[in-house]
Structure formats: structure tokens, C-alpha cells
mmCIF file of C-alpha atoms in Angstrom:
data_model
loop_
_atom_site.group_PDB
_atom_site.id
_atom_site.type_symbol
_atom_site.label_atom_id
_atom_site.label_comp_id
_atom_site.label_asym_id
_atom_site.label_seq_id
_atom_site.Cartn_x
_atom_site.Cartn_y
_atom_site.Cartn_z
ATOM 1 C CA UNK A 1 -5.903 5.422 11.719
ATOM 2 C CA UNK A 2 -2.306 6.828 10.855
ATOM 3 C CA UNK A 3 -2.355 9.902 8.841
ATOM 4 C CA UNK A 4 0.521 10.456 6.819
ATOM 5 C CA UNK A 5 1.772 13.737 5.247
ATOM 6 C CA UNK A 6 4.446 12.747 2.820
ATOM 7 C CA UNK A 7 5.903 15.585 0.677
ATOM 8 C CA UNK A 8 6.699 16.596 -1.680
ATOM 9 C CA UNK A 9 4.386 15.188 -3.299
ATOM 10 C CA UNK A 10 6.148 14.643 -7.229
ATOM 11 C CA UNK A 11 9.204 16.663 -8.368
ATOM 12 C CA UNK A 12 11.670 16.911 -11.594
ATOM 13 C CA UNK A 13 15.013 16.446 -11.253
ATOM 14 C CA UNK A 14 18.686 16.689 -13.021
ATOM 15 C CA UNK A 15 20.533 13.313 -12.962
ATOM 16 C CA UNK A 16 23.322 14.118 -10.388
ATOM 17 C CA UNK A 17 21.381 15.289 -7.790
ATOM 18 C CA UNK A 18 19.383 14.099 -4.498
ATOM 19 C CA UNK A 19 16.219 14.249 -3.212
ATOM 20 C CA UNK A 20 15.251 14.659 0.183
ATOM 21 C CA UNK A 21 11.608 13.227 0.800
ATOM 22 C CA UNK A 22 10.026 14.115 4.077
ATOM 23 C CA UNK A 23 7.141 11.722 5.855
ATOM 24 C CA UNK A 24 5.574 13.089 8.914
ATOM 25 C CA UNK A 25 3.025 10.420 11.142
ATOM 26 C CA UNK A 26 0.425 12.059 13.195
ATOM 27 C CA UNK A 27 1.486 9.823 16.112
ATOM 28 C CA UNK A 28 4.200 8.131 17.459
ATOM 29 C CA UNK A 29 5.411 4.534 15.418
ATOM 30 C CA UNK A 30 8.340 1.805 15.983
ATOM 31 C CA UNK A 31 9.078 1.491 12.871
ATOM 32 C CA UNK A 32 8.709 3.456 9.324
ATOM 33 C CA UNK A 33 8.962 1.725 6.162
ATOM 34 C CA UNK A 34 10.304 3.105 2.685
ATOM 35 C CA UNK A 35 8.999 1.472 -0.516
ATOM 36 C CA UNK A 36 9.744 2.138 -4.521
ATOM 37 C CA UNK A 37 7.094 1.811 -6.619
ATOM 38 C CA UNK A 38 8.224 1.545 -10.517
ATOM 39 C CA UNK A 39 5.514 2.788 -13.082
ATOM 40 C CA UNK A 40 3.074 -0.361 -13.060
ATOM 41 C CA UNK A 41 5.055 -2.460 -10.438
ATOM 42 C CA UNK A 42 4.195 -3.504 -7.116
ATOM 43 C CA UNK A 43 6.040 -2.089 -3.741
ATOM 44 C CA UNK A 44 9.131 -2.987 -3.046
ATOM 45 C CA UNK A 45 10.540 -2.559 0.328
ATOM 46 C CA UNK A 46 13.800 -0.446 0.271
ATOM 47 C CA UNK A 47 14.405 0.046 4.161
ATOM 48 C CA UNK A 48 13.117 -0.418 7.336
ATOM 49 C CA UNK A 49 13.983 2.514 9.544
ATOM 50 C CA UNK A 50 13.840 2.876 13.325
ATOM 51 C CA UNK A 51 14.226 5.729 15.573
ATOM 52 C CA UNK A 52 17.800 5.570 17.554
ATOM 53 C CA UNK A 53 19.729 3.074 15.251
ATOM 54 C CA UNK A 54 20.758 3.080 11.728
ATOM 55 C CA UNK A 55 18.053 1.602 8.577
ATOM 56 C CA UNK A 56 17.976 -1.971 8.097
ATOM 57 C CA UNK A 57 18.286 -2.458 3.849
ATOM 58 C CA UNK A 58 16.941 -4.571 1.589
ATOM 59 C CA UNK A 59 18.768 -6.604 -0.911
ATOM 60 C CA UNK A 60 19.545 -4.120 -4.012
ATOM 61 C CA UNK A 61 19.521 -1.386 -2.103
ATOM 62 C CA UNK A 62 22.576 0.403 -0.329
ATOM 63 C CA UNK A 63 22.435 3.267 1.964
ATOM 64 C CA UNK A 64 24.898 5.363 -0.010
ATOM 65 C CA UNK A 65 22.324 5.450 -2.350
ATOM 66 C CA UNK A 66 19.069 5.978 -0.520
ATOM 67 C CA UNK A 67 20.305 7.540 2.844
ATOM 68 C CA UNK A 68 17.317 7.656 5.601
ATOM 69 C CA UNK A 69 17.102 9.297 8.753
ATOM 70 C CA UNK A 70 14.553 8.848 11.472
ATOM 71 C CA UNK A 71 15.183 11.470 14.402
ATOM 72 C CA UNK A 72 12.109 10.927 16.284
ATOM 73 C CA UNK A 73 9.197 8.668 16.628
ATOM 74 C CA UNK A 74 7.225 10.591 13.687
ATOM 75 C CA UNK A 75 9.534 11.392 11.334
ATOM 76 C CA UNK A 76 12.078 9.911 8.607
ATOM 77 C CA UNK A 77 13.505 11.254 5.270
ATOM 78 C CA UNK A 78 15.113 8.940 2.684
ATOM 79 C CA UNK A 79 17.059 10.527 0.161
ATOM 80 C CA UNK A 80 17.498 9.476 -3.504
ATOM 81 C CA UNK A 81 21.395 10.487 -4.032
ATOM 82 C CA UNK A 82 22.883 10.773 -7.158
ATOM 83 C CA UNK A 83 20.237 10.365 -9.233
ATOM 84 C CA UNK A 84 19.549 8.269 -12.339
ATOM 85 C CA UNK A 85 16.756 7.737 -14.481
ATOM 86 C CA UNK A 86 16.294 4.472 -13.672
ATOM 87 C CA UNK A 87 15.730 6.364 -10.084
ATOM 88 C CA UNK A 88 12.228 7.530 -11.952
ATOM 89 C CA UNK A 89 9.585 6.296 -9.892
ATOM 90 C CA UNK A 90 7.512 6.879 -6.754
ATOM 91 C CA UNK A 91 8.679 6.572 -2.978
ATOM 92 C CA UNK A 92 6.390 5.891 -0.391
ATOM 93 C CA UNK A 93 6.552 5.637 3.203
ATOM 94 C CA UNK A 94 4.276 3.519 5.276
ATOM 95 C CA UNK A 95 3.497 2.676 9.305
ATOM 96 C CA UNK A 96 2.020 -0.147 10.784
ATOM 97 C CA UNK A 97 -0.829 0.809 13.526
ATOM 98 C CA UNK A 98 -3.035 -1.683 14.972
ATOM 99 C CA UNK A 99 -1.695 -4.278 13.189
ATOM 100 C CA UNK A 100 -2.845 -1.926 9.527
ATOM 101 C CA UNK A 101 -0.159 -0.437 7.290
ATOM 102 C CA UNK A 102 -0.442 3.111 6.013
ATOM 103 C CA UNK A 103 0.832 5.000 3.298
ATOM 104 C CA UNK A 104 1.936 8.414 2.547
ATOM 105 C CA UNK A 105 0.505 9.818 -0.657
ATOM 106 C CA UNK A 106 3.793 8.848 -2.588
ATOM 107 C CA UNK A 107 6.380 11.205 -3.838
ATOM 108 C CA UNK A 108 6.128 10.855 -7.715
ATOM 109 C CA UNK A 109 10.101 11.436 -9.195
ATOM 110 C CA UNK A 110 11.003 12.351 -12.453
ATOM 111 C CA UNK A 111 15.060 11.955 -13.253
ATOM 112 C CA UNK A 112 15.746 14.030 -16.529
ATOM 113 C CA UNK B 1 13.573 -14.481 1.754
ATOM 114 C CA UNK B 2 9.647 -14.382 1.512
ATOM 115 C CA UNK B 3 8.792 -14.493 -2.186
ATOM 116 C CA UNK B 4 4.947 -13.125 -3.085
ATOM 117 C CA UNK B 5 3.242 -14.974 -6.209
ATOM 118 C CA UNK B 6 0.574 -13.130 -7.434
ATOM 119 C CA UNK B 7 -2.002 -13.918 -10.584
ATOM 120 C CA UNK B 8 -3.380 -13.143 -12.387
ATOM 121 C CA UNK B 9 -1.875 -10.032 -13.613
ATOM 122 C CA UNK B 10 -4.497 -8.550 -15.096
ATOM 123 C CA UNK B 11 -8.136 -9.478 -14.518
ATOM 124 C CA UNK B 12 -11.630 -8.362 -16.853
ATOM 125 C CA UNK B 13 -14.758 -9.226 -15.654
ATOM 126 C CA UNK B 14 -18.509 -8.305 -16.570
ATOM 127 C CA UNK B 15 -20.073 -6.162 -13.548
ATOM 128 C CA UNK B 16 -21.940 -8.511 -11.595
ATOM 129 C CA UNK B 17 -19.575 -11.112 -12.040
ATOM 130 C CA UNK B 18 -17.083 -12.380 -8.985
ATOM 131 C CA UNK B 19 -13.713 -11.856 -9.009
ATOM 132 C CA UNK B 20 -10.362 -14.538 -7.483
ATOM 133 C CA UNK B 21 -7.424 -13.043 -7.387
ATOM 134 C CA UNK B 22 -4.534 -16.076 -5.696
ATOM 135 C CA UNK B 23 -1.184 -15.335 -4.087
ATOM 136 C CA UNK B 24 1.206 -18.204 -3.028
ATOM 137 C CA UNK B 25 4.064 -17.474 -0.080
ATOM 138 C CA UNK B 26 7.526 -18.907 0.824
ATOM 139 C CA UNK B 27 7.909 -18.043 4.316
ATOM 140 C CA UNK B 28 5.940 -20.674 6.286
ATOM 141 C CA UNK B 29 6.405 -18.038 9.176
ATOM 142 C CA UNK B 30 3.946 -15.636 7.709
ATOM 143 C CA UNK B 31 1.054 -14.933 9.920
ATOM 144 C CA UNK B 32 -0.776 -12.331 8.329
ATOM 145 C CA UNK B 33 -1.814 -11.667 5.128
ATOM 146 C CA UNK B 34 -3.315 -8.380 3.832
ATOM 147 C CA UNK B 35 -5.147 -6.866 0.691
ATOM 148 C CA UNK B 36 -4.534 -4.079 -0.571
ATOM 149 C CA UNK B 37 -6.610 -2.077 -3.295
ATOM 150 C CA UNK B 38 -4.607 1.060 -5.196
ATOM 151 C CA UNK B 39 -6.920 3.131 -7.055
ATOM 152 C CA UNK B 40 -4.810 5.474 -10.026
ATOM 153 C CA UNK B 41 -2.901 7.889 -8.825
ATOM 154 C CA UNK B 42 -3.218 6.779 -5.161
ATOM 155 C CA UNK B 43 -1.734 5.134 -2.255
ATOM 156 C CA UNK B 44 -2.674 1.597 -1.466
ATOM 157 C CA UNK B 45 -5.514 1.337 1.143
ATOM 158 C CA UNK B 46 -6.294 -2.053 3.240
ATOM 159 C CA UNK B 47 -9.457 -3.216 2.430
ATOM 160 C CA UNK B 48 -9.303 -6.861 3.837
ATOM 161 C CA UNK B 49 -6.944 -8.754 6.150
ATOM 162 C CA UNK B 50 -6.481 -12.720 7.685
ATOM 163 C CA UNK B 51 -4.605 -14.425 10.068
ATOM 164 C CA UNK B 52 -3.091 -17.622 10.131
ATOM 165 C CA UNK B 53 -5.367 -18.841 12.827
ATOM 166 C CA UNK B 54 -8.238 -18.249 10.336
ATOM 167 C CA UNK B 55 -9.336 -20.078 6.980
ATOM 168 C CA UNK B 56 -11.970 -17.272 6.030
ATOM 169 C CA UNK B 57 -13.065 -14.226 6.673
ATOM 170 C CA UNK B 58 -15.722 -12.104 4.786
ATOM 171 C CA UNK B 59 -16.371 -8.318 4.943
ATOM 172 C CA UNK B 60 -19.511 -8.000 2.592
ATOM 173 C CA UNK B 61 -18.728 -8.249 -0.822
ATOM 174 C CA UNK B 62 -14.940 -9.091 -0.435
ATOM 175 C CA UNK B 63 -13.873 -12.477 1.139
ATOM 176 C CA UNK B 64 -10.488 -13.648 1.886
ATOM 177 C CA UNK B 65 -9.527 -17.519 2.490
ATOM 178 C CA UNK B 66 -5.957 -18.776 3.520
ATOM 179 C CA UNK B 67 -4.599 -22.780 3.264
ATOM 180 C CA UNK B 68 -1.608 -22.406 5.602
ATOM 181 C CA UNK B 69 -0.594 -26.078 4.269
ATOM 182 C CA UNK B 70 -0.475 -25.077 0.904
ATOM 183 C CA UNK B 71 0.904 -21.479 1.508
ATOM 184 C CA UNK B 72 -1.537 -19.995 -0.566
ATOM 185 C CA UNK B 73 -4.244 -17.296 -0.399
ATOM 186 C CA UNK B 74 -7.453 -16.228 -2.283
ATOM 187 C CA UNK B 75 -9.167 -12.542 -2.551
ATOM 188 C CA UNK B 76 -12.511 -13.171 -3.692
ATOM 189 C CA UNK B 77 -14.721 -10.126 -4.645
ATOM 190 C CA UNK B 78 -18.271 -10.903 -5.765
ATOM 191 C CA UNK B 79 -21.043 -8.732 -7.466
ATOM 192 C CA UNK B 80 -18.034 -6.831 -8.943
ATOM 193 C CA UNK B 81 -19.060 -2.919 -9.374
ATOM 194 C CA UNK B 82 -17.742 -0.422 -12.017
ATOM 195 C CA UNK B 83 -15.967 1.049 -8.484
ATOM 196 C CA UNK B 84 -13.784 -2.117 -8.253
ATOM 197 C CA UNK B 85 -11.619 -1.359 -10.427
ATOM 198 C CA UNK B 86 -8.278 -0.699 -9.436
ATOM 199 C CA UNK B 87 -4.477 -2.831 -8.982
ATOM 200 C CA UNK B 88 -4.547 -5.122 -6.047
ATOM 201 C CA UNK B 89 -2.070 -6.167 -3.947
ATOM 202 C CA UNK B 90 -1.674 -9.111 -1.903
ATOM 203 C CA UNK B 91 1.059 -9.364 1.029
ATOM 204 C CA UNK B 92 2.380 -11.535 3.500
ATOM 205 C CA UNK B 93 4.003 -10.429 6.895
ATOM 206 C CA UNK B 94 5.231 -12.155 9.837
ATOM 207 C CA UNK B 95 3.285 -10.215 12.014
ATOM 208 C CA UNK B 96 2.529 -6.644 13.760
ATOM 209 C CA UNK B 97 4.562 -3.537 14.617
ATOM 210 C CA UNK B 98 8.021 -4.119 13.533
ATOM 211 C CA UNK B 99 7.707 -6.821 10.418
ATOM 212 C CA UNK B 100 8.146 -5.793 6.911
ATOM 213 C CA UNK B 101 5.357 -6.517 4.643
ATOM 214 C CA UNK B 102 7.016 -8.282 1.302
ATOM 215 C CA UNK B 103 3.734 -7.912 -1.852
ATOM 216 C CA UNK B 104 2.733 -9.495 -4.250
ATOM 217 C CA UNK B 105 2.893 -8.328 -8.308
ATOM 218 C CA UNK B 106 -0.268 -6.679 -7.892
ATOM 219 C CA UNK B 107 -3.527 -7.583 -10.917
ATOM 220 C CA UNK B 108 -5.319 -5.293 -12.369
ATOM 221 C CA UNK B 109 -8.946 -5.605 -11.865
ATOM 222 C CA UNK B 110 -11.221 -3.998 -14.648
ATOM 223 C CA UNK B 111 -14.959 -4.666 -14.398
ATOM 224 C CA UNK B 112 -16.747 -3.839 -17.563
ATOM 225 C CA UNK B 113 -20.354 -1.852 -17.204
#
């Protein structure tokens, strides 16, 4: 199975500012997925991203906002930029390996 | 786009009791259909899966069954334990490696001791 270190792992930040969140796969995968998960919600896909060619967004969600990057086959970032409170929730990235999806732990944000 | 139905939202049942949970999909070129269980605090963990070319599938206690006519799909969890507790997630995808996954609402499973 995938293991996924996703970090960090909550934070506290001013409105106005970005986040940088970090996932790191323990192997090599197509494709990473972002989600947002909103205090009691279910996941909701906010980009697909694949090494060599720009993310692929989901209605709602712009990549001004939540700029990825994916410079190898085990690595992406997606940044929360210019944050809101309504930006309060947690971020999780997830692979697909034999036909499974995995999660990182989540990154749990706090927009104050 | 797909669209994930999930209910019910929230779900109490006496332990020993079985659980349904149903989820209904849009996207009649969904193939595979996962469950997902997220424990507080956690990240959601696959604890049964089908495929369209299967109506059931059973993995001790937990059972999954699919109608690809009707779109719709059925986690069934019997002998619930204290342990089952948790938010579950359906999801539909259509298919491995490079498809997005789009979930369902998620219920809330509490099984009362």
C-alpha cells in the first residue's frame, strides 16, 4: 500500500496569507489528487494533478486560488493563497495504487 | 458531472444489529464503487470495494451489493460492534489510475453498547 506523508499536519493562519502543503508518496503515481474536507462534510475533489502538465480543476475551484505543483512522480504541493476563513478546513491529498485510493493524514487549517 | 447520493446521514443502531447505508450515482459510466470508513480525527481508509461486473461481494461482516440498472449501491454491515462507529463514505469512479473519485455525503454510523 501507498504511504503518504502529508505535512504539515494542522496550522493557524492570518487571513491574507498562503499555505504551502507538502504530500510526499513512497513510490512513484500518475496522478495525485487534492481534496477539501469542510468540518463534517464529505471530500470534495479540488484538483487532479499530474507530473509534466498543469492541474486539471474542479468546478468552484480556480488555480489562482489553490495553486499546485507536481515536479516529480512523488510529490505535489497545493497552496491555499490568500486566505479566508471560509478557507478553514482540512486538505488532503490522495493516490490511487492497485486500483485503492490513499490518503495523507490531512492538513487541518485554521484562517483567523 | 457524477453526482453521489448518500443516506442516511446519520445512522444509530443497537450493537448487534445490521447496518444499510445506500448511495445512488449519475454517471452510468461508473465502474467502481468504493467504501470508505473515517474514524475522528483520521483519514478515510478503504474497507470494501465492487465492480460493475459484480452484484455482491462480502468481506466478513461488511457486504457491498451494486444494481447497475438502477445506479444504486448498498453497504451493509451486520453484527455492528461498538468499533463501527465512524462517518462513511461511499464513491463512485470510472475506473483505475487516472479517474477522480466523486463521494458521497458521508453517514454517521453510531452503534450503541
Amino acid at each position: 500500500s501507498a504511504v503518504i506523508s502529508q505535512k504539515p499536519s494542522r496550522d493557524i493562519c492570518q487571513r491574507g496569507t498562503s499555505l504551502t502543503i507538502q504530500c510526499q508518496v513512497d513510490s512513484q503515481v500518475t496522478m495525485m489528487f487534492w481534496y477539501r474536507q469542510q468540518p463534517g462534510q464529505s471530500l470534495t475533489l479540488i484538483a487532479t494533478a499530474n507530473q509534466g502538465s498543469e492541474a486539471t480543476y474542479e468546478s468552484g475551484f480556480v488555480i489562482d486560488k489553490f495553486p499546485i505543483s507536481r515536479p516529480n512522480l512523488t510529490f505535489s504541493t497545493l497552496t491555499v493563497s490568500n486566505m479566508s476563513p471560509e478557507d478553514s478546513s482540512i486538505y488532503l491529498c490522495s493516490v490511487e495504487q492497485y486500483t485503492e485510493a490513499f490518503f495523507g493524514q490531512g492538513t487541518r487549517l485554521t484562517v483567523v | 458531472g457524477e453526482n453521489v447520493e448518500q443516506h442516511p446521514s446519520t445512522l444509530s443502531v443497537q450493537e448487534g444489529d445490521s447496518a444499510v447505508i445506500k448511495c445512488t450515482y449519475s454517471d452510468s459510466a461508473s465502474n467502481y464503487f468504493p467504501w470508505y470508513k473515517q474514524e475522528l480525527g483520521k483519514r478515510p481508509q478503504l474497507i470494501i470495494d465492487i465492480r460493475s461486473n459484480v452484484g455482491e461481494k462480502k468481506d466478513q461482516r461488511i457486504a457491498v451489493t451494486l444494481n447497475k440498472t438502477a445506479k444504486h449501491f448498498s453497504l451493509h454491515i451486520t453484527e455492528t460492534q461498538p468499533e463501527d462507529s465512524a462517518v462513511y463514505f461511499c464513491a463512485a469512479s470510472r475506473g483505475s489510475g487516472t479517474y477522480k473519485y466523486i463521494f458521497g455525503t458521508g453517514t454517521r454510523l453510531k452503534v450503541l453498547a
